[in-house]
Short mmCIF file of C-alpha atoms in Angstrom, two decimals:
data_model
loop_
_atom_site.label_atom_id
_atom_site.label_comp_id
_atom_site.label_asym_id
_atom_site.label_seq_id
_atom_site.Cartn_x
_atom_site.Cartn_y
_atom_site.Cartn_z
CA UNK A 54 -4.72 12.37 35.60
CA UNK A 55 -4.78 15.19 38.19
CA UNK A 56 -2.14 17.89 38.05
CA UNK A 57 -0.28 16.86 41.25
CA UNK A 58 0.05 13.26 40.06
CA UNK A 59 1.20 14.38 36.63
CA UNK A 60 3.87 16.62 38.15
CA UNK A 61 5.04 13.87 40.51
CA UNK A 62 5.36 11.34 37.68
CA UNK A 63 7.24 13.86 35.55
CA UNK A 64 9.71 14.50 38.40
CA UNK A 65 10.06 10.76 38.93
CA UNK A 66 10.73 10.12 35.24
CA UNK A 67 13.48 12.74 35.26
CA UNK A 68 15.09 11.15 38.32
CA UNK A 69 14.94 7.65 36.82
CA UNK A 70 16.38 8.87 33.51
CA UNK A 71 19.27 10.39 35.48
CA UNK A 72 19.72 7.08 37.39
CA UNK A 73 19.25 9.05 40.60
CA UNK A 74 17.48 6.33 42.59
CA UNK A 75 17.85 8.17 45.90
CA UNK A 76 15.86 11.11 44.52
CA UNK A 77 13.43 8.71 42.86
CA UNK A 78 12.72 6.98 46.18
CA UNK A 79 12.00 10.31 47.88
CA UNK A 80 9.59 11.29 45.10
CA UNK A 81 7.81 7.93 45.32
CA UNK A 82 7.59 7.96 49.13
CA UNK A 83 6.48 11.59 49.27
CA UNK A 84 4.94 13.02 46.09
CA UNK A 85 3.50 9.82 44.57
CA UNK A 86 2.21 8.55 47.91
CA UNK A 87 0.75 11.94 48.86
CA UNK A 88 -1.38 12.17 45.70
CA UNK A 89 -2.84 8.70 46.35
CA UNK A 90 -1.46 7.00 43.24
CA UNK A 91 -1.26 3.51 44.77
CA UNK A 92 -0.70 1.69 41.47
CA UNK A 93 2.26 3.88 40.52
CA UNK A 94 3.52 3.85 44.11
CA UNK A 95 3.86 0.05 44.21
CA UNK A 96 5.11 -0.27 40.62
CA UNK A 97 7.89 2.31 40.84
CA UNK A 98 8.91 1.25 44.33
CA UNK A 99 9.32 -2.26 42.93
CA UNK A 100 11.28 -0.89 40.00
CA UNK A 101 13.97 0.71 42.19
CA UNK A 102 14.09 -1.95 44.93
CA UNK A 103 17.26 -4.06 45.24
CA UNK A 104 15.52 -6.88 47.12
CA UNK A 105 14.06 -9.53 44.82
CA UNK A 106 11.39 -10.74 47.25
CA UNK A 107 10.32 -7.15 47.90
CA UNK A 108 10.24 -6.40 44.16
CA UNK A 109 8.03 -9.44 43.55
CA UNK A 110 5.64 -8.53 46.35
CA UNK A 111 5.37 -4.89 45.25
CA UNK A 112 4.63 -5.86 41.65
CA UNK A 113 2.01 -8.25 43.02
CA UNK A 114 0.35 -5.38 44.92
CA UNK A 115 0.32 -3.31 41.74
CA UNK A 116 -1.29 -6.20 39.87
CA UNK A 117 -3.93 -6.59 42.58
CA UNK A 118 -4.99 -3.05 41.70
CA UNK A 119 -4.66 -3.51 37.92
CA UNK A 120 -4.52 -7.20 36.89
CA UNK A 121 -3.89 -6.33 33.22
CA UNK A 122 -0.84 -4.13 33.95
CA UNK A 123 1.43 -5.47 31.21
CA UNK A 124 4.68 -3.89 32.42
CA UNK A 125 4.15 -5.17 35.95
CA UNK A 126 3.53 -8.70 34.67
CA UNK A 127 6.67 -8.66 32.53
CA UNK A 128 8.78 -7.23 35.34
CA UNK A 129 7.43 -9.67 37.93
CA UNK A 130 8.10 -12.52 35.52
CA UNK A 131 11.73 -11.43 35.32
CA UNK A 132 12.00 -11.21 39.12
CA UNK A 133 10.48 -14.68 39.52
CA UNK A 134 13.01 -15.98 37.02
CA UNK A 135 15.85 -14.59 39.14
CA UNK A 136 14.24 -16.20 42.20
CA UNK A 137 14.30 -19.55 40.35
CA UNK A 138 10.49 -19.63 40.31
CA UNK A 139 10.43 -20.66 36.67
CA UNK A 140 6.84 -21.87 36.57
CA UNK A 141 5.63 -18.65 38.16
CA UNK A 142 7.71 -16.63 35.71
CA UNK A 143 6.26 -18.45 32.70
CA UNK A 144 2.77 -17.99 34.12
CA UNK A 145 3.31 -14.21 34.21
CA UNK A 146 4.62 -14.14 30.65
CA UNK A 147 1.71 -16.30 29.48
CA UNK A 148 -0.67 -13.73 30.98
CA UNK A 149 1.27 -10.87 29.38
CA UNK A 150 1.09 -12.55 25.96
CA UNK A 151 -2.64 -13.16 26.40
CA UNK A 152 -3.00 -9.41 26.95
CA UNK A 153 -0.76 -8.45 24.02
CA UNK A 154 0.01 -11.25 21.58
CA UNK A 155 2.49 -8.99 19.74
CA UNK A 156 4.64 -8.20 22.77
CA UNK A 157 8.06 -9.34 21.55
CA UNK A 158 9.71 -8.72 24.93
CA UNK A 159 7.29 -11.08 26.68
CA UNK A 160 8.15 -13.86 24.20
CA UNK A 161 11.87 -13.20 24.61
CA UNK A 162 11.67 -13.23 28.39
CA UNK A 163 9.56 -16.38 28.43
CA UNK A 164 12.13 -17.96 26.12
CA UNK A 165 14.89 -17.03 28.56
CA UNK A 166 12.98 -18.62 31.44
CA UNK A 167 12.48 -21.78 29.37
CA UNK A 168 16.21 -21.74 28.61
CA UNK A 169 16.96 -21.51 32.35
CA UNK A 170 14.77 -24.57 33.01
CA UNK A 171 16.45 -26.34 30.07
CA UNK A 172 13.41 -26.38 27.81
CA UNK A 173 15.64 -25.52 24.85
CA UNK A 174 13.11 -26.25 22.10
CA UNK A 175 10.56 -24.04 23.84
CA UNK A 176 13.15 -21.31 24.29
CA UNK A 177 14.09 -21.37 20.59
CA UNK A 178 10.45 -21.16 19.57
CA UNK A 179 9.88 -18.13 21.81
CA UNK A 180 13.07 -16.38 20.68
CA UNK A 181 12.05 -16.88 17.06
CA UNK A 182 8.60 -15.47 17.76
CA UNK A 183 10.11 -12.42 19.47
CA UNK A 184 12.47 -11.79 16.55
CA UNK A 185 9.70 -12.12 13.99
CA UNK A 186 7.56 -9.64 15.93
CA UNK A 187 10.49 -7.23 16.29
CA UNK A 188 13.38 -8.11 13.97
CA UNK A 189 15.54 -5.44 15.64
CA UNK A 190 15.11 -6.76 19.19
CA UNK A 191 18.81 -7.29 19.92
CA UNK A 192 18.30 -9.12 23.21
CA UNK A 193 16.26 -11.83 21.47
CA UNK A 194 18.77 -12.13 18.63
CA UNK A 195 21.63 -12.44 21.14
CA UNK A 196 19.72 -14.93 23.29
CA UNK A 197 19.00 -17.11 20.28
CA UNK A 198 22.62 -16.99 19.14
CA UNK A 199 23.77 -18.01 22.63
CA UNK A 200 21.26 -20.87 22.72
CA UNK A 201 22.29 -22.25 19.33
CA UNK A 202 25.96 -21.94 20.29
CA UNK A 203 25.49 -23.88 23.50
CA UNK A 204 22.92 -26.48 22.43
CA UNK A 205 22.73 -28.61 19.30
CA UNK A 206 19.32 -27.61 17.97
CA UNK A 207 17.79 -27.50 14.52
CA UNK A 208 16.33 -24.10 13.78
CA UNK A 209 12.88 -23.62 12.28
CA UNK A 210 13.41 -24.46 8.59
CA UNK A 211 11.27 -21.49 7.54
CA UNK A 212 12.74 -19.02 10.00
CA UNK A 213 15.15 -17.23 7.64
CA UNK A 214 12.39 -16.61 5.11
CA UNK A 215 10.07 -15.38 7.86
CA UNK A 216 12.83 -13.22 9.33
CA UNK A 217 13.51 -11.37 6.08
CA UNK A 218 9.78 -10.98 5.58
CA UNK A 219 9.41 -9.42 9.03
CA UNK A 220 12.34 -7.09 8.28
CA UNK A 221 10.74 -6.13 4.97
CA UNK A 222 7.33 -5.40 6.49
CA UNK A 223 8.94 -3.31 9.24
CA UNK A 224 10.88 -1.35 6.60
CA UNK A 225 7.81 -0.80 4.43
CA UNK A 226 5.67 0.27 7.39
CA UNK A 227 8.32 2.88 8.26
CA UNK A 228 8.55 4.14 4.67
CA UNK A 229 11.94 2.57 3.86
CA UNK A 230 10.69 1.00 0.64
CA UNK A 231 14.04 0.28 -1.04
CA UNK A 232 15.29 -1.52 2.07
CA UNK A 233 12.01 -3.41 2.15
CA UNK A 234 12.43 -4.53 -1.44
CA UNK A 235 15.99 -5.73 -0.71
CA UNK A 236 14.70 -7.89 2.13
CA UNK A 237 11.87 -9.20 -0.04
CA UNK A 238 14.46 -10.30 -2.60
CA UNK A 239 16.08 -12.31 0.20
CA UNK A 240 12.70 -13.91 0.92
CA UNK A 241 12.40 -14.92 -2.72
CA UNK A 242 15.82 -16.60 -2.60
CA UNK A 243 14.36 -19.01 -0.06
CA UNK A 244 10.88 -19.23 -1.56
CA UNK A 245 10.35 -18.23 -5.18
CA UNK A 246 6.61 -18.72 -4.76
CA UNK A 247 6.12 -16.32 -1.86
CA UNK A 248 3.03 -14.41 -2.96
CA UNK A 249 3.38 -12.14 0.07
CA UNK A 250 6.85 -11.09 -1.08
CA UNK A 251 5.45 -10.05 -4.46
CA UNK A 252 2.47 -8.35 -2.83
CA UNK A 253 4.70 -6.25 -0.56
CA UNK A 254 6.97 -5.46 -3.50
CA UNK A 255 3.84 -4.14 -5.18
CA UNK A 256 3.04 -2.05 -2.11
CA UNK A 257 6.57 -0.63 -2.11
CA UNK A 258 6.63 0.22 -5.80
CA UNK A 259 3.09 1.60 -5.56
CA UNK A 260 4.14 3.85 -2.68
CA UNK A 261 7.14 5.10 -4.66
CA UNK A 262 4.98 5.90 -7.69
CA UNK A 263 6.55 3.17 -9.84
CA UNK A 264 3.22 2.03 -11.23
CA UNK A 265 4.45 -0.42 -13.88
CA UNK A 266 6.64 -2.25 -11.37
CA UNK A 267 3.78 -2.28 -8.89
CA UNK A 268 1.32 -3.75 -11.43
CA UNK A 269 3.85 -6.42 -12.36
CA UNK A 270 4.38 -7.35 -8.70
CA UNK A 271 0.66 -7.40 -7.86
CA UNK A 272 0.00 -9.51 -10.96
CA UNK A 273 2.67 -12.03 -9.96
CA UNK A 274 1.24 -12.18 -6.44
CA UNK A 275 -2.22 -12.91 -7.87
CA UNK A 276 -0.84 -15.61 -10.15
CA UNK A 277 0.44 -17.33 -7.01
CA UNK A 278 -2.65 -16.65 -4.90
CA UNK A 279 -5.91 -15.66 -6.56
CA UNK A 280 -7.52 -14.78 -3.21
CA UNK A 281 -5.45 -11.69 -2.41
CA UNK A 282 -8.19 -9.12 -1.99
CA UNK A 283 -5.86 -6.19 -1.41
CA UNK A 284 -3.76 -7.04 -4.46
CA UNK A 285 -6.85 -6.75 -6.68
CA UNK A 286 -7.86 -3.49 -5.04
CA UNK A 287 -4.38 -1.94 -5.13
CA UNK A 288 -3.84 -2.89 -8.77
CA UNK A 289 -7.27 -1.52 -9.58
CA UNK A 290 -6.31 1.79 -7.98
CA UNK A 291 -3.31 2.11 -10.28
CA UNK A 292 -5.33 1.19 -13.39
CA UNK A 293 -8.27 3.42 -12.43
CA UNK A 294 -7.47 6.39 -14.68
CA UNK A 295 -5.64 4.76 -17.58
CA UNK A 296 -7.58 1.50 -17.96
CA UNK A 297 -10.91 1.82 -16.12
CA UNK A 298 -12.34 -1.42 -17.56
CA UNK A 299 -9.42 -3.45 -16.19
CA UNK A 300 -9.67 -1.55 -12.92
CA UNK A 301 -13.37 -2.39 -12.74
CA UNK A 302 -12.55 -6.09 -13.15
CA UNK A 303 -10.11 -5.87 -10.24
CA UNK A 304 -12.58 -4.07 -7.97
CA UNK A 305 -15.29 -6.62 -8.84
CA UNK A 306 -12.85 -9.43 -7.99
CA UNK A 307 -12.13 -7.73 -4.67
CA UNK A 308 -15.79 -7.53 -3.62
CA UNK A 309 -16.38 -11.09 -4.81
CA UNK A 310 -13.82 -12.15 -2.21
CA UNK A 311 -14.94 -9.64 0.43
CA UNK A 312 -18.58 -8.58 0.16
CA UNK A 313 -18.11 -5.88 2.79
CA UNK A 314 -15.22 -4.11 1.06
CA UNK A 315 -16.63 -0.57 1.08
CA UNK A 316 -13.76 1.12 -0.76
CA UNK A 317 -13.98 -1.38 -3.61
CA UNK A 318 -17.74 -0.89 -3.96
CA UNK A 319 -17.19 2.87 -4.03
CA UNK A 320 -14.54 2.55 -6.75
CA UNK A 321 -16.90 0.38 -8.81
CA UNK A 322 -19.65 2.97 -8.44
CA UNK A 323 -17.29 5.80 -9.42
CA UNK A 324 -16.26 4.01 -12.61
CA UNK A 325 -19.86 3.17 -13.44
CA UNK A 326 -20.83 6.80 -12.89
CA UNK A 327 -18.04 7.97 -15.24
CA UNK A 328 -19.31 5.53 -17.89
CA UNK A 329 -22.92 6.69 -17.56
CA UNK A 330 -24.09 3.50 -15.83
CA UNK A 331 -25.97 5.46 -13.20
CA UNK A 332 -28.43 2.80 -12.03
CA UNK A 333 -25.64 0.26 -11.53
CA UNK A 334 -23.63 2.87 -9.65
CA UNK A 335 -26.59 3.56 -7.34
CA UNK A 336 -26.93 -0.19 -6.62
CA UNK A 337 -23.31 -0.40 -5.50
CA UNK A 338 -23.61 2.74 -3.41
CA UNK A 339 -26.69 1.23 -1.77
CA UNK A 340 -24.62 -1.86 -0.92
CA UNK A 341 -22.18 0.42 0.88
CA UNK A 342 -25.02 2.06 2.81
CA UNK A 343 -26.34 -1.35 3.83
CA UNK A 344 -22.93 -2.04 5.37
CA UNK A 345 -22.48 1.44 6.85
CA UNK A 346 -25.49 3.73 6.85
CA UNK A 347 -23.23 6.66 7.76
CA UNK A 348 -20.84 6.28 4.81
CA UNK A 349 -20.49 9.96 3.91
CA UNK A 350 -18.78 9.56 0.54
CA UNK A 351 -21.35 7.05 -0.65
CA UNK A 352 -24.21 9.31 0.41
CA UNK A 353 -22.64 12.29 -1.38
CA UNK A 354 -21.99 10.42 -4.63
CA UNK A 355 -25.48 8.92 -4.60
CA UNK A 356 -27.02 12.35 -4.09
CA UNK A 357 -24.91 13.77 -6.93
CA UNK A 358 -25.93 11.02 -9.35
CA UNK A 359 -29.62 11.25 -8.43
CA UNK A 360 -29.83 15.03 -8.66
CA UNK A 361 -27.48 15.82 -11.53
CA UNK A 362 -27.62 12.78 -13.80
CA UNK A 363 -30.83 10.82 -13.21
CA UNK A 364 -33.29 13.69 -12.74
CA UNK A 365 -32.19 15.69 -15.75
#
């Protein structure tokens, strides 16, 4: 981005944040236009326009320049909704979702358009998807509540379980492990056999350094689903120093399920090296190098074993 365009966009952002649309229009018509930023010119002019037809047409011009402009698609979809062009609105949201399948706002907005055209089942499905993608998206939560209040619909029977799971994962990803565990307990009230709930409890305890609790949770998850590659690997990581033989079994189970799991192969090789099984360690390091010839750690450990332990 050239310096003049960057300065113009910074000035425009400040004006928009201050809700000073008169100043924003001057910046768009002068600074943005002068630096030749056609995409931004059409998009921001559409953003501040009060005329729905003009907004739609300006967003369309922006999309002619950049067909995968997600914000322009979402905004045009909203304008088309207000213009009662429900099919056109849904078409824009479909395109937005094809570009970003995790865009909660696109699902919410498509749900609202379906609600407006009285496709209530479709609206509920989209609201639920939006909430599961972003459990704190208030507009989707409010839209769903309004829909269920106005229309006699049966909610997705698994939604509550999925909702608490999405809350838990969001908490865990942001480092709020205790909150995550509380939400996982809610999941288990609805489904005592949720292996994912136990797996994420393991992740939370593991992250907090509560190794015994983590091992217990990972073990329970694996009792419910023996194909959880990451549960084997994570449990193996905890057992690595205290019980290397058990850790080795977990890492072997992980690569049996995923034969390209580089970190598990490396852990196997490290344990074998510590137990004097140098040739076996080299074989596993070679498997890593077959997958990724530039694997630095594998190259370094192989060189160490060959020079220090096998040539002595």
